[in-house]
Amino acid sequence: SAVISQKPSRDICQRGTSLTIQCQVDSQVTMMFWYRQQPGQSLTLIATANQGSEATYESGFVIDKFPISRPNLTFSTLTVSNLSPEDSSIYLCSAKRGGSGDTQYFGPGTRLTVL
Amino acid sequence: QKEVEQNSGPLSVPEGAIASLNCTYSDRGSQSFFWYRQYSGKSPELIMSIYSNGDKEDGRFTAQLNKASQYVSLLIRDSQPSDSATYLCAVISSNTGTASKLTFGTGTRLQVTL
């Protein structure tokens, strides 16, 4: 399995500001993903973080709102921009190693509350 | 039709009993199936993965896959109060443009009672 850490674990932000979430994996992984889990809901994929190139976004998610970076094989950031109360969610990073089939492991998540 | 469907529960079973959790999926070409456990306020934790028809056992957990009927299930034997959590079924479909995209069901909340 992969050990994944996220920072911050939680934050409370004001409307109109931005929050950047960091995801660090303990070893090189082939793929990294960002998910959102809204209150009482299941997980929804936001985007695949691609190393050295632009992220691949899912339908309903756009780069201007959720810019993502992945400068190397173990680190990625997700920024949630121009925050509104509807962005209050848990944001989760996941990673998949090469050779591990399709198994993804999740970080502990970042709980964002927007006032 | 939702891509991955689960009964939201709660499913209540007495301690020591078998808990049976079910999941159906819509994409017949799906190849990879996962069960995650999520405690309240925590992130999902992988319990089982299954790729072939039949049963796969790991300790008290057994995953069952039937591709013809498009369902996957998770059995938990000798259920313990610590098994009380939400169980998420996740599928990697063949019909999405994103490789390795996990599509999650809404989860089934399991309560193991004393």
mmCIF file of C-alpha atoms in Angstrom:
data_model
loop_
_atom_site.group_PDB
_atom_site.id
_atom_site.type_symbol
_atom_site.label_atom_id
_atom_site.label_comp_id
_atom_site.label_asym_id
_atom_site.label_seq_id
_atom_site.Cartn_x
_atom_site.Cartn_y
_atom_site.Cartn_z
ATOM 1 C CA SER A 1 0.000 0.000 0.000
ATOM 2 C CA ALA A 2 0.973 3.646 -0.254
ATOM 3 C CA VAL A 3 1.217 6.013 2.688
ATOM 4 C CA ILE A 4 -0.418 9.286 1.782
ATOM 5 C CA SER A 5 -0.483 12.487 3.796
ATOM 6 C CA GLN A 6 -2.491 15.632 3.229
ATOM 7 C CA LYS A 7 -2.148 19.140 4.563
ATOM 8 C CA PRO A 8 -4.099 20.812 6.020
ATOM 9 C CA SER A 9 -6.344 18.268 7.679
ATOM 10 C CA ARG A 10 -9.055 20.869 8.016
ATOM 11 C CA ASP A 11 -9.609 24.546 7.437
ATOM 12 C CA ILE A 12 -12.254 27.188 7.742
ATOM 13 C CA CYS A 13 -12.168 29.777 4.983
ATOM 14 C CA GLN A 14 -14.027 32.889 4.062
ATOM 15 C CA ARG A 15 -16.131 33.185 0.945
ATOM 16 C CA GLY A 16 -14.134 34.406 -2.062
ATOM 17 C CA THR A 17 -10.758 33.178 -0.844
ATOM 18 C CA SER A 18 -8.827 30.095 -1.985
ATOM 19 C CA LEU A 19 -7.403 27.051 -0.263
ATOM 20 C CA THR A 20 -4.496 24.949 -1.473
ATOM 21 C CA ILE A 21 -4.319 21.349 -0.321
ATOM 22 C CA GLN A 22 -1.099 19.375 -0.473
ATOM 23 C CA CYS A 23 -0.822 15.640 -1.015
ATOM 24 C CA GLN A 24 2.418 13.747 -0.389
ATOM 25 C CA VAL A 25 2.960 10.051 -1.127
ATOM 26 C CA ASP A 26 5.743 8.077 0.543
ATOM 27 C CA SER A 27 7.056 6.665 -2.741
ATOM 28 C CA GLN A 28 6.687 7.153 -6.459
ATOM 29 C CA VAL A 29 3.278 6.393 -7.852
ATOM 30 C CA THR A 30 2.021 6.278 -11.396
ATOM 31 C CA MET A 31 -1.254 8.083 -10.908
ATOM 32 C CA MET A 32 -2.669 10.578 -8.429
ATOM 33 C CA PHE A 33 -6.286 11.655 -8.177
ATOM 34 C CA TRP A 34 -8.361 14.235 -6.360
ATOM 35 C CA TYR A 35 -11.848 13.438 -5.085
ATOM 36 C CA ARG A 36 -14.552 15.421 -3.355
ATOM 37 C CA GLN A 37 -16.937 14.039 -0.773
ATOM 38 C CA GLN A 38 -19.781 16.378 -0.009
ATOM 39 C CA PRO A 39 -21.599 16.033 3.324
ATOM 40 C CA GLY A 40 -23.481 12.763 3.492
ATOM 41 C CA GLN A 41 -22.472 11.835 -0.051
ATOM 42 C CA SER A 42 -20.114 9.422 -1.697
ATOM 43 C CA LEU A 43 -16.868 10.277 -3.461
ATOM 44 C CA THR A 44 -16.745 12.050 -6.804
ATOM 45 C CA LEU A 45 -13.607 12.263 -8.915
ATOM 46 C CA ILE A 46 -12.526 15.847 -9.607
ATOM 47 C CA ALA A 47 -9.475 15.192 -11.743
ATOM 48 C CA THR A 48 -6.447 13.067 -12.448
ATOM 49 C CA ALA A 49 -3.216 14.855 -11.585
ATOM 50 C CA ASN A 50 -0.715 14.278 -14.369
ATOM 51 C CA GLN A 51 2.977 14.607 -13.711
ATOM 52 C CA GLY A 52 4.473 17.337 -15.824
ATOM 53 C CA SER A 53 1.302 18.219 -17.690
ATOM 54 C CA GLU A 54 -2.161 19.645 -17.156
ATOM 55 C CA ALA A 55 -4.595 17.694 -15.052
ATOM 56 C CA THR A 56 -7.474 15.807 -16.645
ATOM 57 C CA TYR A 57 -10.774 17.073 -15.294
ATOM 58 C CA GLU A 58 -14.059 15.220 -14.996
ATOM 59 C CA SER A 59 -17.310 16.586 -16.269
ATOM 60 C CA GLY A 60 -18.510 19.420 -14.059
ATOM 61 C CA PHE A 61 -15.056 20.390 -12.809
ATOM 62 C CA VAL A 62 -12.917 23.078 -14.428
ATOM 63 C CA ILE A 63 -9.326 24.176 -14.106
ATOM 64 C CA ASP A 64 -10.168 27.744 -13.148
ATOM 65 C CA LYS A 65 -12.034 26.547 -10.082
ATOM 66 C CA PHE A 66 -9.795 23.575 -9.203
ATOM 67 C CA PRO A 67 -6.250 24.186 -10.420
ATOM 68 C CA ILE A 68 -4.013 21.183 -9.830
ATOM 69 C CA SER A 69 -0.283 20.757 -9.932
ATOM 70 C CA ARG A 70 1.874 17.648 -9.884
ATOM 71 C CA PRO A 71 5.516 18.642 -10.140
ATOM 72 C CA ASN A 72 6.869 15.152 -9.463
ATOM 73 C CA LEU A 73 5.824 11.535 -8.896
ATOM 74 C CA THR A 74 5.124 11.886 -5.179
ATOM 75 C CA PHE A 75 3.471 15.281 -4.713
ATOM 76 C CA SER A 76 0.373 17.111 -5.891
ATOM 77 C CA THR A 77 -1.652 20.151 -4.895
ATOM 78 C CA LEU A 78 -5.300 20.999 -5.378
ATOM 79 C CA THR A 79 -6.474 24.581 -5.067
ATOM 80 C CA VAL A 80 -10.130 25.326 -4.546
ATOM 81 C CA SER A 81 -10.620 28.883 -5.801
ATOM 82 C CA ASN A 82 -13.169 31.615 -5.197
ATOM 83 C CA LEU A 83 -14.702 29.689 -2.352
ATOM 84 C CA SER A 84 -18.416 29.576 -1.692
ATOM 85 C CA PRO A 85 -20.315 27.672 1.005
ATOM 86 C CA GLU A 86 -21.159 25.022 -1.612
ATOM 87 C CA ASP A 87 -17.464 24.096 -1.675
ATOM 88 C CA SER A 88 -17.661 22.883 1.903
ATOM 89 C CA SER A 89 -16.628 19.253 1.538
ATOM 90 C CA ILE A 90 -13.929 16.756 2.272
ATOM 91 C CA TYR A 91 -11.247 16.706 -0.393
ATOM 92 C CA LEU A 92 -9.297 13.475 -0.774
ATOM 93 C CA CYS A 93 -6.144 12.627 -2.613
ATOM 94 C CA SER A 94 -5.575 9.091 -3.847
ATOM 95 C CA ALA A 95 -2.704 7.315 -5.536
ATOM 96 C CA LYS A 96 -2.095 4.216 -7.582
ATOM 97 C CA ARG A 97 1.206 2.426 -7.958
ATOM 98 C CA GLY A 98 2.341 0.801 -11.141
ATOM 99 C CA GLY A 99 2.012 -2.939 -10.947
ATOM 100 C CA SER A 100 -0.630 -2.839 -8.203
ATOM 101 C CA GLY A 101 -3.518 -3.458 -10.561
ATOM 102 C CA ASP A 102 -6.090 -0.736 -10.252
ATOM 103 C CA THR A 103 -5.920 -0.395 -6.481
ATOM 104 C CA GLN A 104 -6.078 3.155 -5.188
ATOM 105 C CA TYR A 105 -5.183 4.241 -1.682
ATOM 106 C CA PHE A 106 -6.561 7.361 -0.090
ATOM 107 C CA GLY A 107 -5.075 10.084 1.998
ATOM 108 C CA PRO A 108 -6.746 11.157 5.249
ATOM 109 C CA GLY A 109 -8.659 13.975 3.563
ATOM 110 C CA THR A 110 -8.988 17.708 4.091
ATOM 111 C CA ARG A 111 -12.204 18.982 5.618
ATOM 112 C CA LEU A 112 -13.036 22.401 4.217
ATOM 113 C CA THR A 113 -15.688 24.648 5.695
ATOM 114 C CA VAL A 114 -16.541 27.868 3.879
ATOM 115 C CA LEU A 115 -18.303 30.604 5.806
ATOM 116 C CA GLN B 1 -29.747 4.557 -13.858
ATOM 117 C CA LYS B 2 -26.889 5.141 -11.445
ATOM 118 C CA GLU B 3 -23.600 3.593 -12.484
ATOM 119 C CA VAL B 4 -23.018 1.913 -9.124
ATOM 120 C CA GLU B 5 -25.919 1.248 -6.786
ATOM 121 C CA GLN B 6 -25.990 0.269 -3.154
ATOM 122 C CA ASN B 7 -28.681 0.184 -0.543
ATOM 123 C CA SER B 8 -27.920 3.066 1.823
ATOM 124 C CA GLY B 9 -29.069 1.145 4.887
ATOM 125 C CA PRO B 10 -28.575 1.174 7.726
ATOM 126 C CA LEU B 11 -28.058 -2.553 7.734
ATOM 127 C CA SER B 12 -28.256 -3.751 11.299
ATOM 128 C CA VAL B 13 -26.812 -7.135 12.270
ATOM 129 C CA PRO B 14 -26.126 -8.637 15.707
ATOM 130 C CA GLU B 15 -22.582 -9.251 16.834
ATOM 131 C CA GLY B 16 -21.288 -12.569 15.538
ATOM 132 C CA ALA B 17 -23.682 -12.707 12.590
ATOM 133 C CA ILE B 18 -22.878 -12.505 8.894
ATOM 134 C CA ALA B 19 -23.330 -9.115 7.254
ATOM 135 C CA SER B 20 -24.126 -9.179 3.549
ATOM 136 C CA LEU B 21 -23.562 -6.042 1.518
ATOM 137 C CA ASN B 22 -24.599 -5.813 -2.099
ATOM 138 C CA CYS B 23 -23.722 -3.633 -5.053
ATOM 139 C CA THR B 24 -24.875 -3.562 -8.663
ATOM 140 C CA TYR B 25 -23.222 -1.780 -11.563
ATOM 141 C CA SER B 26 -24.400 -0.713 -14.974
ATOM 142 C CA ASP B 27 -21.330 -1.044 -17.205
ATOM 143 C CA ARG B 28 -21.121 -4.635 -18.369
ATOM 144 C CA GLY B 29 -17.527 -4.107 -19.468
ATOM 145 C CA SER B 30 -16.282 -3.239 -15.967
ATOM 146 C CA GLN B 31 -13.266 -5.256 -14.916
ATOM 147 C CA SER B 32 -12.161 -4.060 -11.489
ATOM 148 C CA PHE B 33 -14.197 -3.959 -8.307
ATOM 149 C CA PHE B 34 -13.370 -2.741 -4.840
ATOM 150 C CA TRP B 35 -14.832 -2.552 -1.380
ATOM 151 C CA TYR B 36 -13.769 0.300 0.872
ATOM 152 C CA ARG B 37 -14.687 0.831 4.497
ATOM 153 C CA GLN B 38 -15.170 4.369 5.738
ATOM 154 C CA TYR B 39 -15.535 5.239 9.377
ATOM 155 C CA SER B 40 -17.291 8.476 10.183
ATOM 156 C CA GLY B 41 -14.936 11.404 9.663
ATOM 157 C CA LYS B 42 -12.225 9.209 8.154
ATOM 158 C CA SER B 43 -11.058 8.460 4.627
ATOM 159 C CA PRO B 44 -11.903 5.256 2.752
ATOM 160 C CA GLU B 45 -9.795 2.221 3.587
ATOM 161 C CA LEU B 46 -9.438 -0.582 1.053
ATOM 162 C CA ILE B 47 -10.813 -3.912 2.239
ATOM 163 C CA MET B 48 -10.945 -6.055 -0.870
ATOM 164 C CA SER B 49 -10.409 -5.969 -4.583
ATOM 165 C CA ILE B 50 -11.822 -8.537 -6.970
ATOM 166 C CA TYR B 51 -11.367 -8.955 -10.685
ATOM 167 C CA SER B 52 -12.668 -12.441 -11.562
ATOM 168 C CA ASN B 53 -16.009 -14.133 -11.183
ATOM 169 C CA GLY B 54 -16.409 -16.100 -7.996
ATOM 170 C CA ASP B 55 -15.393 -15.648 -4.405
ATOM 171 C CA LYS B 56 -12.303 -14.106 -2.877
ATOM 172 C CA GLU B 57 -11.674 -14.548 0.815
ATOM 173 C CA ASP B 58 -9.488 -12.532 3.151
ATOM 174 C CA GLY B 59 -9.910 -13.283 6.819
ATOM 175 C CA ARG B 60 -13.492 -12.544 7.841
ATOM 176 C CA PHE B 61 -14.229 -10.862 4.531
ATOM 177 C CA THR B 62 -15.405 -12.518 1.332
ATOM 178 C CA ALA B 63 -16.009 -10.636 -1.883
ATOM 179 C CA GLN B 64 -18.234 -12.221 -4.513
ATOM 180 C CA LEU B 65 -18.394 -11.164 -8.128
ATOM 181 C CA ASN B 66 -20.937 -12.158 -10.752
ATOM 182 C CA LYS B 67 -20.261 -10.308 -13.982
ATOM 183 C CA ALA B 68 -23.175 -11.898 -15.823
ATOM 184 C CA SER B 69 -25.594 -10.467 -13.271
ATOM 185 C CA GLN B 70 -23.510 -7.336 -12.759
ATOM 186 C CA TYR B 71 -23.315 -7.513 -9.030
ATOM 187 C CA VAL B 72 -20.606 -7.649 -6.442
ATOM 188 C CA SER B 73 -21.118 -8.399 -2.786
ATOM 189 C CA LEU B 74 -19.184 -8.349 0.450
ATOM 190 C CA LEU B 75 -19.776 -10.811 3.265
ATOM 191 C CA ILE B 76 -18.459 -10.101 6.727
ATOM 192 C CA ARG B 77 -18.421 -13.148 8.970
ATOM 193 C CA ASP B 78 -18.480 -12.976 12.766
ATOM 194 C CA SER B 79 -19.411 -9.295 12.616
ATOM 195 C CA GLN B 80 -17.910 -7.125 15.337
ATOM 196 C CA PRO B 81 -18.982 -3.719 16.643
ATOM 197 C CA SER B 82 -15.762 -2.366 15.136
ATOM 198 C CA ASP B 83 -17.134 -3.304 11.710
ATOM 199 C CA SER B 84 -19.781 -0.601 12.091
ATOM 200 C CA ALA B 85 -18.994 1.800 9.261
ATOM 201 C CA THR B 86 -20.076 2.787 5.784
ATOM 202 C CA TYR B 87 -19.017 0.332 3.090
ATOM 203 C CA LEU B 88 -18.377 1.782 -0.326
ATOM 204 C CA CYS B 89 -18.496 -0.257 -3.498
ATOM 205 C CA ALA B 90 -16.286 1.119 -6.270
ATOM 206 C CA VAL B 91 -15.957 0.064 -9.868
ATOM 207 C CA ILE B 92 -13.573 0.872 -12.663
ATOM 208 C CA SER B 93 -15.666 1.051 -15.798
ATOM 209 C CA SER B 94 -14.496 0.543 -19.306
ATOM 210 C CA ASN B 95 -16.709 3.244 -20.772
ATOM 211 C CA THR B 96 -15.143 6.284 -19.173
ATOM 212 C CA GLY B 97 -12.478 8.442 -20.760
ATOM 213 C CA THR B 98 -10.391 8.375 -17.598
ATOM 214 C CA ALA B 99 -8.132 5.416 -16.995
ATOM 215 C CA SER B 100 -8.451 3.954 -13.502
ATOM 216 C CA LYS B 101 -11.417 6.181 -12.690
ATOM 217 C CA LEU B 102 -13.156 4.821 -9.622
ATOM 218 C CA THR B 103 -16.923 5.250 -9.630
ATOM 219 C CA PHE B 104 -18.351 4.910 -6.159
ATOM 220 C CA GLY B 105 -21.715 3.833 -4.940
ATOM 221 C CA THR B 106 -23.394 5.871 -2.241
ATOM 222 C CA GLY B 107 -22.350 3.383 0.407
ATOM 223 C CA THR B 108 -24.171 1.104 2.829
ATOM 224 C CA ARG B 109 -24.080 1.961 6.496
ATOM 225 C CA LEU B 110 -23.554 -1.134 8.629
ATOM 226 C CA GLN B 111 -24.437 -1.232 12.304
ATOM 227 C CA VAL B 112 -23.304 -4.196 14.358
ATOM 228 C CA THR B 113 -25.298 -4.392 17.538
ATOM 229 C CA LEU B 114 -24.263 -5.968 20.831
#
